[in-house]
């Protein structure tokens, strides 16, 4: 009579009418959990079943019924044996050959209607929602026409949300269904996914619609979520997504995934900022972290920067776009993707310090796996100070030019060749816009003679004649020493001093002062 997944267990049954005009089902697929070879469905007399009986969701409840005509109209019987009236409008059905009742979404409203061939050769549409009858047309020989002229419910694509899962993880299979005829006649309740373990154990999950309404081109989206047993077993699992249309036919898509119960450990390390870093209010700094996976597989790993609200450890997620005392310039949560054993990733954020000056916060990064069997890991805490402090260190306290020859130009300071003149912007300083230098006149310690500050110069290069370099005269106040901006915390730079020795001065010792300042 017909074939379909009548009891919605993922397997088709053969439906037939026995000698007593009673509907029965036969489970012909060996894997079907229903071990009975044949079982009665209903005691209802369906003598007229030879005129066209099929499996369909007659009442739009997501479960199939056997739909059949008789002298009183069109009726349906579900797996419990309950009978429902579809329509009493049409009581005269076409002859004894050919199927004369067929389901389809004829008016594209997302619900099933039935095309019926009557003995007057008219083909009409019956709508179970309001028992209406619509004339579709007249076909000569309509009593012999096969109204089952639509394609099966094809799964056009299927995918799973990962490749490796641990015990307790949720494997989600998503797939699209379309029969290609432009009519939305796929029954939601007949879309399923079967998950098969390496030991042959099967788990069947009903798929649910993830879209809504009546989509174009007869395509619907489904998803089935399966919680991997905490005990596994480990190894390669298979998933099988399948669908059935009103006739019970359809297609399936297979795929594989792995289950690993050896859950790994996340190892998160905060690379930047360093502890006790100072940042300027309303300036940006970088939070940089490395995340590794050891002792097993870690699954999908995400990371989020955090700060402490007032006291205690960091628990507040740094918000994205706006917020006080900190906010990120990009998404707060970033992902490493799937990390297997031995994998490592690096994630960084640009963070704006919006808090009040002279305040401090603790920072860390929280790394979490989507696998519930993998424990999250936090980096060590780092102290961040929001302030206006620039911290630089001068690694020398004297600049000595030695014995001078009057009239000598670009006399090199004695420490130039030994690279003695160094300055460092500390790691916990805020970035420096520029470093400036200023010098006084050099005064003789014995006579009333001076060497003007205009005779002194400084350069980041040990070559005073390099015209393309940056050479700064120390005359008339502070001047830029390096010619570069900004200077990041942790930067060490060497610089060099030169003198044009004047003539007409007394021999002896000359002293003066050199000042430095950093601006931001």
Short mmCIF file of C-alpha atoms in Angstrom, two decimals:
data_model
loop_
_atom_site.label_atom_id
_atom_site.label_comp_id
_atom_site.label_asym_id
_atom_site.label_seq_id
_atom_site.Cartn_x
_atom_site.Cartn_y
_atom_site.Cartn_z
CA UNK A 1 0.00 0.00 0.00
CA UNK A 2 2.73 2.50 1.02
CA UNK A 3 6.12 2.90 2.70
CA UNK A 4 6.99 5.50 5.34
CA UNK A 5 8.46 6.19 8.78
CA UNK A 6 5.06 5.79 10.38
CA UNK A 7 6.19 5.48 14.03
CA UNK A 8 8.90 8.19 13.70
CA UNK A 9 11.78 5.96 14.82
CA UNK A 10 14.07 6.81 11.91
CA UNK A 11 13.18 3.70 9.88
CA UNK A 12 10.55 3.06 7.27
CA UNK A 13 7.75 0.57 7.67
CA UNK A 14 5.60 -1.13 5.03
CA UNK A 15 1.95 -0.25 5.56
CA UNK A 16 -0.69 -2.59 4.24
CA UNK A 17 -4.32 -3.67 4.72
CA UNK A 18 -4.94 -7.25 5.80
CA UNK A 19 -7.80 -9.51 4.78
CA UNK A 20 -10.05 -7.98 7.41
CA UNK A 21 -9.58 -4.50 5.92
CA UNK A 22 -7.45 -3.47 8.92
CA UNK A 23 -4.31 -1.32 8.69
CA UNK A 24 -1.07 -3.05 9.69
CA UNK A 25 2.63 -2.12 9.60
CA UNK A 26 5.60 -4.35 8.82
CA UNK A 27 9.10 -3.46 10.11
CA UNK A 28 11.33 -4.66 7.32
CA UNK A 29 14.57 -2.85 8.29
CA UNK A 30 16.73 -5.09 10.56
CA UNK A 31 18.01 -2.17 12.68
CA UNK A 32 14.49 -1.05 13.61
CA UNK A 33 14.10 -1.16 17.39
CA UNK A 34 10.54 -2.48 16.97
CA UNK A 35 11.19 -6.21 16.80
CA UNK A 36 7.66 -7.18 15.78
CA UNK A 37 7.50 -8.28 12.17
CA UNK A 38 3.94 -7.07 11.80
CA UNK A 39 1.57 -5.24 14.09
CA UNK A 40 -1.96 -3.85 13.79
CA UNK A 41 -2.42 -0.09 13.72
CA UNK A 42 -6.19 0.40 13.79
CA UNK A 43 -9.44 -1.54 13.74
CA UNK A 44 -10.95 1.02 11.37
CA UNK A 45 -12.29 -0.47 8.16
CA UNK A 46 -10.33 1.09 5.28
CA UNK A 47 -11.66 -1.04 2.44
CA UNK A 48 -11.23 1.88 0.04
CA UNK A 49 -7.45 1.98 0.59
CA UNK A 50 -6.86 0.68 -2.93
CA UNK A 51 -8.03 4.09 -4.13
CA UNK A 52 -4.95 5.87 -2.77
CA UNK A 53 -3.51 5.66 0.73
CA UNK A 54 -0.30 7.37 1.81
CA UNK A 55 1.76 8.48 4.83
CA UNK A 56 1.33 12.20 5.55
CA UNK A 57 1.20 14.70 8.40
CA UNK A 58 -2.52 15.27 8.07
CA UNK A 59 -3.01 17.43 11.17
CA UNK A 60 0.31 19.37 10.98
CA UNK A 61 1.49 18.11 14.38
CA UNK A 62 4.89 17.00 13.03
CA UNK A 63 3.94 13.31 13.18
CA UNK A 64 2.75 11.16 10.29
CA UNK A 65 -0.67 9.67 9.71
CA UNK A 66 -1.92 7.17 7.16
CA UNK A 67 -4.34 9.13 5.00
CA UNK A 68 -7.07 7.25 3.14
CA UNK A 69 -10.39 8.00 1.43
CA UNK A 70 -13.66 6.23 1.96
CA UNK A 71 -17.28 6.83 1.12
CA UNK A 72 -17.57 9.53 3.79
CA UNK A 73 -14.51 11.62 2.90
CA UNK A 74 -10.78 11.78 3.58
CA UNK A 75 -9.44 10.47 6.91
CA UNK A 76 -6.14 9.85 8.73
CA UNK A 77 -4.97 7.21 11.21
CA UNK A 78 -1.92 7.87 13.43
CA UNK A 79 0.47 5.37 15.00
CA UNK A 80 -1.77 5.10 18.08
CA UNK A 81 -4.71 4.01 15.94
CA UNK A 82 -6.61 7.27 16.44
CA UNK A 83 -8.64 8.46 13.45
CA UNK A 84 -8.96 12.10 12.40
CA UNK A 85 -11.27 13.61 9.79
CA UNK A 86 -9.45 15.58 7.11
CA UNK A 87 -12.34 16.54 4.87
CA UNK A 88 -15.86 15.43 4.03
CA UNK A 89 -16.10 17.71 1.01
CA UNK A 90 -15.03 15.04 -1.46
CA UNK A 91 -16.79 11.71 -1.20
CA UNK A 92 -16.48 10.51 -4.76
CA UNK A 93 -12.97 9.29 -5.56
CA UNK A 94 -11.63 8.15 -8.91
CA UNK A 95 -11.38 4.57 -10.16
CA UNK A 96 -9.57 1.48 -9.11
CA UNK A 97 -6.20 2.01 -10.81
CA UNK A 98 -3.61 4.68 -10.06
CA UNK A 99 -3.14 6.74 -6.91
CA UNK A 100 -5.78 9.38 -6.63
CA UNK A 101 -4.87 11.26 -3.42
CA UNK A 102 -1.50 13.05 -3.00
CA UNK A 103 -0.22 15.52 -0.36
CA UNK A 104 1.69 18.71 -1.15
CA UNK A 105 1.79 22.36 -0.09
CA UNK A 106 -0.31 23.40 -3.04
CA UNK A 107 -0.93 26.99 -1.95
CA UNK A 108 2.54 27.52 -0.40
CA UNK A 109 1.23 28.47 3.02
CA UNK A 110 3.54 26.09 4.88
CA UNK A 111 0.81 23.49 5.49
CA UNK A 112 -0.21 20.36 3.64
CA UNK A 113 -3.10 20.19 1.23
CA UNK A 114 -4.31 17.10 -0.64
CA UNK A 115 -4.76 16.79 -4.37
CA UNK A 116 -7.74 14.53 -5.08
CA UNK A 117 -8.82 13.03 -8.40
CA UNK A 118 -12.62 12.64 -8.47
CA UNK A 119 -14.72 10.43 -10.66
CA UNK A 120 -15.89 13.46 -12.65
CA UNK A 121 -12.22 13.82 -13.75
CA UNK A 122 -11.84 17.01 -11.76
CA UNK A 123 -8.71 17.42 -9.63
CA UNK A 124 -9.35 19.43 -6.46
CA UNK A 125 -7.28 20.57 -3.46
CA UNK A 126 -8.45 19.86 0.09
CA UNK A 127 -7.14 22.03 2.95
CA UNK A 128 -7.36 20.20 6.33
CA UNK A 129 -7.26 23.50 8.24
CA UNK A 130 -10.64 24.67 7.00
CA UNK A 131 -11.91 21.67 4.98
CA UNK A 132 -12.07 23.90 1.94
CA UNK A 133 -12.15 22.53 -1.59
CA UNK A 134 -10.43 24.27 -4.49
CA UNK A 135 -10.74 23.15 -8.10
CA UNK A 136 -7.28 22.72 -9.61
CA UNK A 137 -8.40 21.62 -13.04
CA UNK A 138 -9.92 18.87 -15.14
CA UNK A 139 -7.79 16.07 -16.55
CA UNK A 140 -9.06 13.48 -18.99
CA UNK A 141 -8.41 10.06 -17.53
CA UNK A 142 -7.98 11.58 -14.11
CA UNK A 143 -8.95 8.32 -12.50
CA UNK A 144 -5.63 6.85 -13.65
CA UNK A 145 -3.33 9.82 -13.01
CA UNK A 146 -0.47 9.36 -10.54
CA UNK A 147 -0.57 12.46 -8.39
CA UNK A 148 2.68 11.50 -6.62
CA UNK A 149 4.83 13.47 -9.04
CA UNK A 150 7.10 15.33 -6.60
CA UNK A 151 10.72 14.65 -5.62
CA UNK A 152 11.90 13.24 -2.27
CA UNK A 153 13.12 15.40 0.59
CA UNK A 154 16.80 15.88 -0.21
CA UNK A 155 19.29 16.97 2.44
CA UNK A 156 21.29 19.50 0.48
CA UNK A 157 24.10 19.85 3.05
CA UNK A 158 24.99 18.81 6.59
CA UNK A 159 27.73 19.88 8.99
CA UNK A 160 28.82 19.37 12.58
CA UNK A 161 30.11 22.01 15.01
CA UNK A 162 33.51 20.42 15.56
CA UNK A 163 35.78 17.47 14.90
CA UNK A 164 36.81 16.37 18.40
CA UNK A 165 34.48 16.21 21.41
CA UNK A 166 34.95 15.19 25.02
CA UNK A 167 32.50 13.52 27.36
CA UNK A 168 29.61 15.87 28.10
CA UNK A 169 30.24 18.03 25.03
CA UNK A 170 27.32 18.82 22.74
CA UNK A 171 27.73 17.77 19.13
CA UNK A 172 25.36 19.75 16.91
CA UNK A 173 24.52 18.63 13.39
CA UNK A 174 22.98 21.30 11.16
CA UNK A 175 21.47 20.55 7.78
CA UNK A 176 19.19 21.97 5.10
CA UNK A 177 16.34 20.08 3.47
CA UNK A 178 14.76 20.71 0.09
CA UNK A 179 12.82 18.51 -2.34
CA UNK A 180 13.54 20.89 -5.19
CA UNK A 181 9.97 21.40 -6.37
CA UNK A 182 9.46 24.86 -4.89
CA UNK A 183 6.78 23.71 -2.45
CA UNK A 184 7.30 23.66 1.30
CA UNK A 185 6.03 20.15 1.87
CA UNK A 186 8.63 18.72 4.21
CA UNK A 187 7.32 17.42 7.53
CA UNK A 188 9.34 18.82 10.45
CA UNK A 189 8.85 15.79 12.68
CA UNK A 190 10.43 13.46 10.17
CA UNK A 191 13.88 15.07 10.23
CA UNK A 192 16.28 13.18 12.51
CA UNK A 193 19.96 12.59 13.19
CA UNK A 194 21.34 9.27 14.34
CA UNK A 195 24.64 9.15 16.22
CA UNK A 196 26.48 5.82 16.19
CA UNK A 197 29.29 5.00 18.64
CA UNK A 198 32.30 2.84 17.70
CA UNK A 199 30.72 -0.07 19.61
CA UNK A 200 27.58 0.14 17.47
CA UNK A 201 25.35 1.87 20.04
CA UNK A 202 22.85 4.19 18.33
CA UNK A 203 21.36 7.44 19.61
CA UNK A 204 18.54 9.00 17.55
CA UNK A 205 17.76 12.69 18.06
CA UNK A 206 14.81 14.61 16.62
CA UNK A 207 15.93 17.61 14.60
CA UNK A 208 14.25 20.96 15.19
CA UNK A 209 13.64 23.81 12.78
CA UNK A 210 16.11 26.68 13.13
CA UNK A 211 14.45 28.91 10.53
CA UNK A 212 10.87 30.15 10.48
CA UNK A 213 8.04 30.89 8.10
CA UNK A 214 7.81 29.63 4.55
CA UNK A 215 11.31 29.91 3.06
CA UNK A 216 11.95 30.38 -0.64
CA UNK A 217 12.89 27.44 -2.86
CA UNK A 218 11.44 24.94 -0.43
CA UNK A 219 14.51 24.92 1.83
CA UNK A 220 14.29 24.46 5.58
CA UNK A 221 17.08 24.44 8.14
CA UNK A 222 17.32 21.91 10.96
CA UNK A 223 19.60 21.22 13.92
CA UNK A 224 19.99 18.24 16.23
CA UNK A 225 22.05 18.46 19.42
CA UNK A 226 23.58 15.37 21.03
CA UNK A 227 25.31 15.27 24.41
CA UNK A 228 28.30 12.94 24.15
CA UNK A 229 28.15 10.38 26.99
CA UNK A 230 30.71 11.10 29.71
CA UNK A 231 31.95 7.51 29.41
CA UNK A 232 32.35 7.70 25.64
CA UNK A 233 33.38 5.35 24.12
CA UNK A 234 36.39 7.02 22.55
CA UNK A 235 37.14 6.77 18.86
CA UNK A 236 35.40 7.64 15.62
CA UNK A 237 31.67 8.22 15.76
CA UNK A 238 29.29 8.57 12.83
CA UNK A 239 26.33 10.84 12.44
CA UNK A 240 23.57 10.24 9.92
CA UNK A 241 21.11 13.04 9.15
CA UNK A 242 17.99 11.91 7.31
CA UNK A 243 14.62 13.32 6.34
CA UNK A 244 11.32 11.99 5.08
CA UNK A 245 8.69 13.72 3.02
CA UNK A 246 4.97 12.96 3.04
CA UNK A 247 5.51 9.84 0.97
CA UNK A 248 8.14 8.54 3.37
CA UNK A 249 11.04 8.84 0.95
CA UNK A 250 14.08 11.02 1.34
CA UNK A 251 17.87 11.18 1.53
CA UNK A 252 20.55 11.13 4.18
CA UNK A 253 23.98 12.65 4.79
CA UNK A 254 26.73 10.92 6.75
CA UNK A 255 29.72 12.31 8.58
CA UNK A 256 32.22 11.48 11.29
CA UNK A 257 33.66 13.02 14.44
CA UNK A 258 36.02 11.87 17.18
CA UNK A 259 35.46 11.48 20.90
CA UNK A 260 38.47 11.85 23.19
CA UNK A 261 38.08 11.43 26.94
CA UNK A 262 41.68 12.47 27.59
CA UNK A 263 40.79 16.12 28.16
CA UNK A 264 43.74 18.48 28.00
CA UNK A 265 44.80 21.38 30.18
CA UNK A 266 44.79 25.01 29.09
CA UNK A 267 47.96 26.94 29.86
CA UNK A 268 47.43 30.72 29.55
CA UNK A 269 50.28 33.22 30.00
CA UNK A 270 49.97 37.01 30.06
CA UNK A 271 52.79 38.50 27.98
CA UNK A 272 51.74 42.16 28.17
CA UNK A 273 51.42 44.40 30.09
CA UNK A 274 54.20 43.75 32.58
CA UNK A 275 53.45 43.98 36.25
CA UNK A 276 53.19 47.49 37.72
CA UNK A 277 52.84 49.10 34.31
CA UNK A 278 51.81 52.77 34.20
CA UNK A 279 49.41 53.91 31.47
CA UNK A 280 48.21 57.40 30.76
CA UNK A 281 44.51 58.14 31.20
CA UNK A 282 42.57 57.87 27.90
CA UNK A 283 45.49 56.17 26.19
CA UNK A 284 45.68 52.71 24.62
CA UNK A 285 47.82 49.81 25.76
CA UNK A 286 48.14 46.20 24.58
CA UNK A 287 47.02 43.07 26.40
CA UNK A 288 48.83 40.13 24.84
CA UNK A 289 48.50 36.49 25.88
CA UNK A 290 49.69 33.08 24.76
CA UNK A 291 47.42 30.05 25.19
CA UNK A 292 48.66 26.49 24.94
CA UNK A 293 47.07 23.04 25.25
CA UNK A 294 48.87 20.21 27.08
CA UNK A 295 48.09 16.72 28.41
CA UNK A 296 45.33 16.10 25.85
CA UNK A 297 42.96 17.95 23.54
CA UNK A 298 41.29 21.16 24.69
CA UNK A 299 38.53 21.69 22.11
CA UNK A 300 37.40 25.20 21.14
CA UNK A 301 39.20 27.72 23.37
CA UNK A 302 38.09 31.34 23.87
CA UNK A 303 39.85 34.09 25.83
CA UNK A 304 38.61 37.24 27.59
CA UNK A 305 40.53 40.04 29.39
CA UNK A 306 39.29 40.87 32.89
CA UNK A 307 39.88 43.41 35.68
CA UNK A 308 38.96 43.65 39.35
CA UNK A 309 36.08 45.91 40.32
CA UNK A 310 37.63 47.31 43.51
CA UNK A 311 39.48 44.68 45.49
CA UNK A 312 40.06 40.99 45.08
CA UNK A 313 40.95 39.08 41.91
CA UNK A 314 39.89 40.11 38.39
CA UNK A 315 36.36 38.95 37.61
CA UNK A 316 34.90 41.75 35.48
CA UNK A 317 35.09 41.27 31.70
CA UNK A 318 36.65 44.28 29.98
CA UNK A 319 33.72 45.59 27.87
CA UNK A 320 33.93 46.33 24.17
CA UNK A 321 33.66 49.83 22.72
CA UNK A 322 32.96 51.84 25.87
CA UNK A 323 33.17 51.59 29.62
CA UNK A 324 35.14 52.64 32.69
CA UNK A 325 37.87 52.06 33.84
CA UNK A 326 38.81 50.02 30.76
CA UNK A 327 37.34 48.99 27.44
CA UNK A 328 38.60 47.13 24.41
CA UNK A 329 38.79 48.53 20.89
CA UNK A 330 37.73 45.14 19.47
CA UNK A 331 35.55 42.26 20.65
CA UNK A 332 36.20 41.35 24.28
CA UNK A 333 36.01 37.61 23.63
CA UNK A 334 38.37 36.20 21.03
CA UNK A 335 38.91 32.60 19.99
CA UNK A 336 41.92 30.40 19.38
CA UNK A 337 39.73 27.95 17.48
CA UNK A 338 40.20 24.25 18.23
CA UNK A 339 43.36 23.50 20.21
CA UNK A 340 44.65 19.93 20.21
CA UNK A 341 47.49 18.65 22.35
CA UNK A 342 50.65 20.69 21.73
CA UNK A 343 48.85 23.54 19.95
CA UNK A 344 49.37 27.16 20.93
CA UNK A 345 47.84 30.46 19.90
CA UNK A 346 48.45 34.15 20.59
CA UNK A 347 45.70 36.70 21.18
CA UNK A 348 45.97 40.43 21.81
CA UNK A 349 43.61 43.31 22.50
CA UNK A 350 43.99 47.06 22.24
CA UNK A 351 42.61 48.41 25.53
CA UNK A 352 41.79 52.01 26.42
CA UNK A 353 42.40 53.19 29.99
CA UNK A 354 39.43 55.40 30.87
CA UNK A 355 39.71 55.27 34.66
CA UNK A 356 40.65 58.08 36.99
CA UNK A 357 44.28 59.12 37.36
CA UNK A 358 46.18 57.74 40.33
CA UNK A 359 44.12 54.52 40.36
CA UNK A 360 45.19 50.90 39.97
CA UNK A 361 43.58 47.71 38.67
CA UNK A 362 44.52 44.06 38.48
CA UNK A 363 44.34 42.49 35.03
CA UNK A 364 44.28 38.89 33.84
CA UNK A 365 43.02 36.85 30.88
CA UNK A 366 40.52 34.03 31.33
CA UNK A 367 40.83 31.15 28.83
CA UNK A 368 37.87 28.77 28.60
CA UNK A 369 37.04 25.74 26.46
CA UNK A 370 33.59 25.03 25.08
CA UNK A 371 34.23 21.46 26.21
CA UNK A 372 32.83 21.03 29.74
CA UNK A 373 35.46 18.39 30.46
CA UNK A 374 38.29 20.93 30.06
CA UNK A 375 38.97 23.23 33.02
CA UNK A 376 39.34 26.94 32.34
CA UNK A 377 42.63 28.66 33.15
CA UNK A 378 43.47 32.22 34.20
CA UNK A 379 46.75 33.99 33.63
CA UNK A 380 48.67 35.53 36.50
CA UNK A 381 47.44 38.94 37.68
CA UNK A 382 49.22 42.10 36.56
CA UNK A 383 49.00 45.46 38.32
CA UNK A 384 48.05 48.34 36.03
CA UNK A 385 48.40 51.96 37.18
CA UNK A 386 46.49 54.77 35.47
CA UNK A 387 48.61 57.86 35.95
CA UNK A 388 50.76 60.49 34.26
CA UNK A 389 54.19 59.12 35.29
CA UNK A 390 57.06 58.86 32.86
CA UNK A 391 59.89 56.77 34.25
CA UNK A 392 63.27 57.08 32.55
CA UNK A 393 66.73 56.13 33.73
CA UNK A 394 69.96 57.90 32.78
CA UNK A 395 72.81 55.40 32.88
CA UNK A 396 75.62 57.99 33.34
CA UNK A 397 76.31 61.09 35.41
CA UNK A 398 79.14 62.85 33.59
CA UNK A 399 80.12 63.72 30.02
CA UNK A 400 83.91 64.17 29.74
CA UNK A 401 85.56 65.63 26.65
CA UNK A 402 89.13 65.24 27.98
CA UNK A 403 91.92 67.55 26.84
CA UNK A 404 90.80 70.03 24.18
CA UNK A 405 92.64 71.54 21.24
CA UNK A 406 91.49 75.11 20.54
CA UNK A 407 89.68 75.32 17.20
CA UNK A 408 88.93 71.58 16.96
CA UNK A 409 85.48 70.88 15.49
CA UNK A 410 83.16 68.03 16.45
CA UNK A 411 85.33 66.94 19.33
CA UNK A 412 83.89 63.61 20.45
CA UNK A 413 83.12 63.01 24.11
CA UNK A 414 85.31 60.30 25.60
CA UNK A 415 82.39 57.94 26.25
CA UNK A 416 81.12 57.99 22.65
CA UNK A 417 83.40 55.22 21.44
CA UNK A 418 82.50 53.06 24.42
CA UNK A 419 78.73 53.61 24.01
CA UNK A 420 78.52 54.88 27.58
CA UNK A 421 75.73 57.40 27.15
CA UNK A 422 72.51 55.42 27.49
CA UNK A 423 68.97 56.17 28.58
CA UNK A 424 66.11 53.72 29.20
CA UNK A 425 62.35 54.20 29.29
CA UNK A 426 61.29 51.77 31.99
CA UNK A 427 58.90 48.93 31.24
CA UNK A 428 56.32 50.32 33.64
CA UNK A 429 56.45 53.83 32.19
CA UNK A 430 53.80 55.26 29.93
CA UNK A 431 54.95 55.76 26.31
CA UNK A 432 57.14 58.84 25.80
CA UNK A 433 56.38 61.29 23.00
CA UNK A 434 59.94 62.60 22.91
CA UNK A 435 63.09 63.09 24.99
CA UNK A 436 64.56 66.59 25.07
CA UNK A 437 68.00 67.81 26.11
CA UNK A 438 69.32 71.19 27.30
CA UNK A 439 72.82 72.35 28.31
CA UNK A 440 74.31 75.32 30.14
CA UNK A 441 77.44 77.20 29.15
CA UNK A 442 80.66 75.56 30.30
CA UNK A 443 82.39 77.74 32.85
CA UNK A 444 86.12 77.73 33.57
CA UNK A 445 86.85 76.77 37.15
CA UNK A 446 89.87 79.11 37.26
CA UNK A 447 89.22 82.04 34.92
CA UNK A 448 86.38 84.13 33.64
CA UNK A 449 86.06 82.21 30.41
CA UNK A 450 83.14 80.17 29.07
CA UNK A 451 82.45 77.73 26.29
CA UNK A 452 78.97 78.68 24.97
CA UNK A 453 76.21 76.07 24.88
CA UNK A 454 75.99 76.74 21.13
CA UNK A 455 79.29 74.85 20.81
CA UNK A 456 77.70 71.65 22.16
CA UNK A 457 75.58 69.17 20.20
CA UNK A 458 74.03 65.72 20.66
CA UNK A 459 73.01 63.01 18.23
CA UNK A 460 71.60 59.45 18.23
CA UNK A 461 74.39 58.62 15.76
CA UNK A 462 78.12 58.54 16.45
CA UNK A 463 78.81 60.53 13.29
CA UNK A 464 78.47 64.31 13.59
CA UNK A 465 79.12 64.80 9.87
CA UNK A 466 76.16 62.62 8.83
CA UNK A 467 73.93 65.27 7.28
CA UNK A 468 70.94 62.89 7.01
CA UNK A 469 71.09 62.06 10.71
CA UNK A 470 69.54 63.90 13.63
CA UNK A 471 72.04 66.29 15.23
CA UNK A 472 70.76 68.65 17.90
CA UNK A 473 72.44 71.87 18.97
CA UNK A 474 72.18 72.40 22.72
CA UNK A 475 71.84 76.16 22.31
CA UNK A 476 68.87 78.08 23.66
CA UNK A 477 66.80 75.64 25.68
CA UNK A 478 65.42 72.15 25.30
CA UNK A 479 65.71 70.39 21.93
CA UNK A 480 64.62 66.98 20.68
CA UNK A 481 67.42 64.50 21.36
CA UNK A 482 66.38 61.51 19.23
CA UNK A 483 64.09 62.75 16.49
CA UNK A 484 61.72 59.77 16.90
CA UNK A 485 58.27 59.50 18.48
CA UNK A 486 56.77 57.76 20.33
CA UNK A 487 59.30 55.89 22.44
CA UNK A 488 57.76 52.75 23.88
CA UNK A 489 58.30 51.45 27.42
CA UNK A 490 61.30 49.15 27.58
CA UNK A 491 63.26 51.10 24.95
CA UNK A 492 66.98 51.68 25.55
CA UNK A 493 68.75 54.24 23.37
CA UNK A 494 72.38 55.31 23.09
CA UNK A 495 73.27 58.89 22.21
CA UNK A 496 76.50 60.84 21.58
CA UNK A 497 77.92 64.27 22.46
CA UNK A 498 80.18 66.58 20.43
CA UNK A 499 81.89 69.98 20.94
CA UNK A 500 83.28 72.65 18.68
CA UNK A 501 86.23 73.89 20.76
CA UNK A 502 86.52 77.68 20.58
CA UNK A 503 89.77 79.60 20.31
CA UNK A 504 90.96 82.39 22.59
CA UNK A 505 90.09 80.70 25.87
CA UNK A 506 92.23 79.92 28.88
CA UNK A 507 93.57 76.48 29.44
CA UNK A 508 91.98 74.59 32.32
CA UNK A 509 88.89 72.75 33.49
CA UNK A 510 85.41 73.75 32.32
CA UNK A 511 82.17 72.46 33.82
CA UNK A 512 78.48 72.77 33.11
CA UNK A 513 75.15 70.94 33.35
CA UNK A 514 73.09 68.88 30.91
CA UNK A 515 69.35 68.40 31.57
CA UNK A 516 66.92 65.88 30.11
CA UNK A 517 63.16 65.75 30.13
CA UNK A 518 60.63 63.34 28.71
CA UNK A 519 57.28 64.60 27.46
CA UNK A 520 54.02 62.82 26.78
#
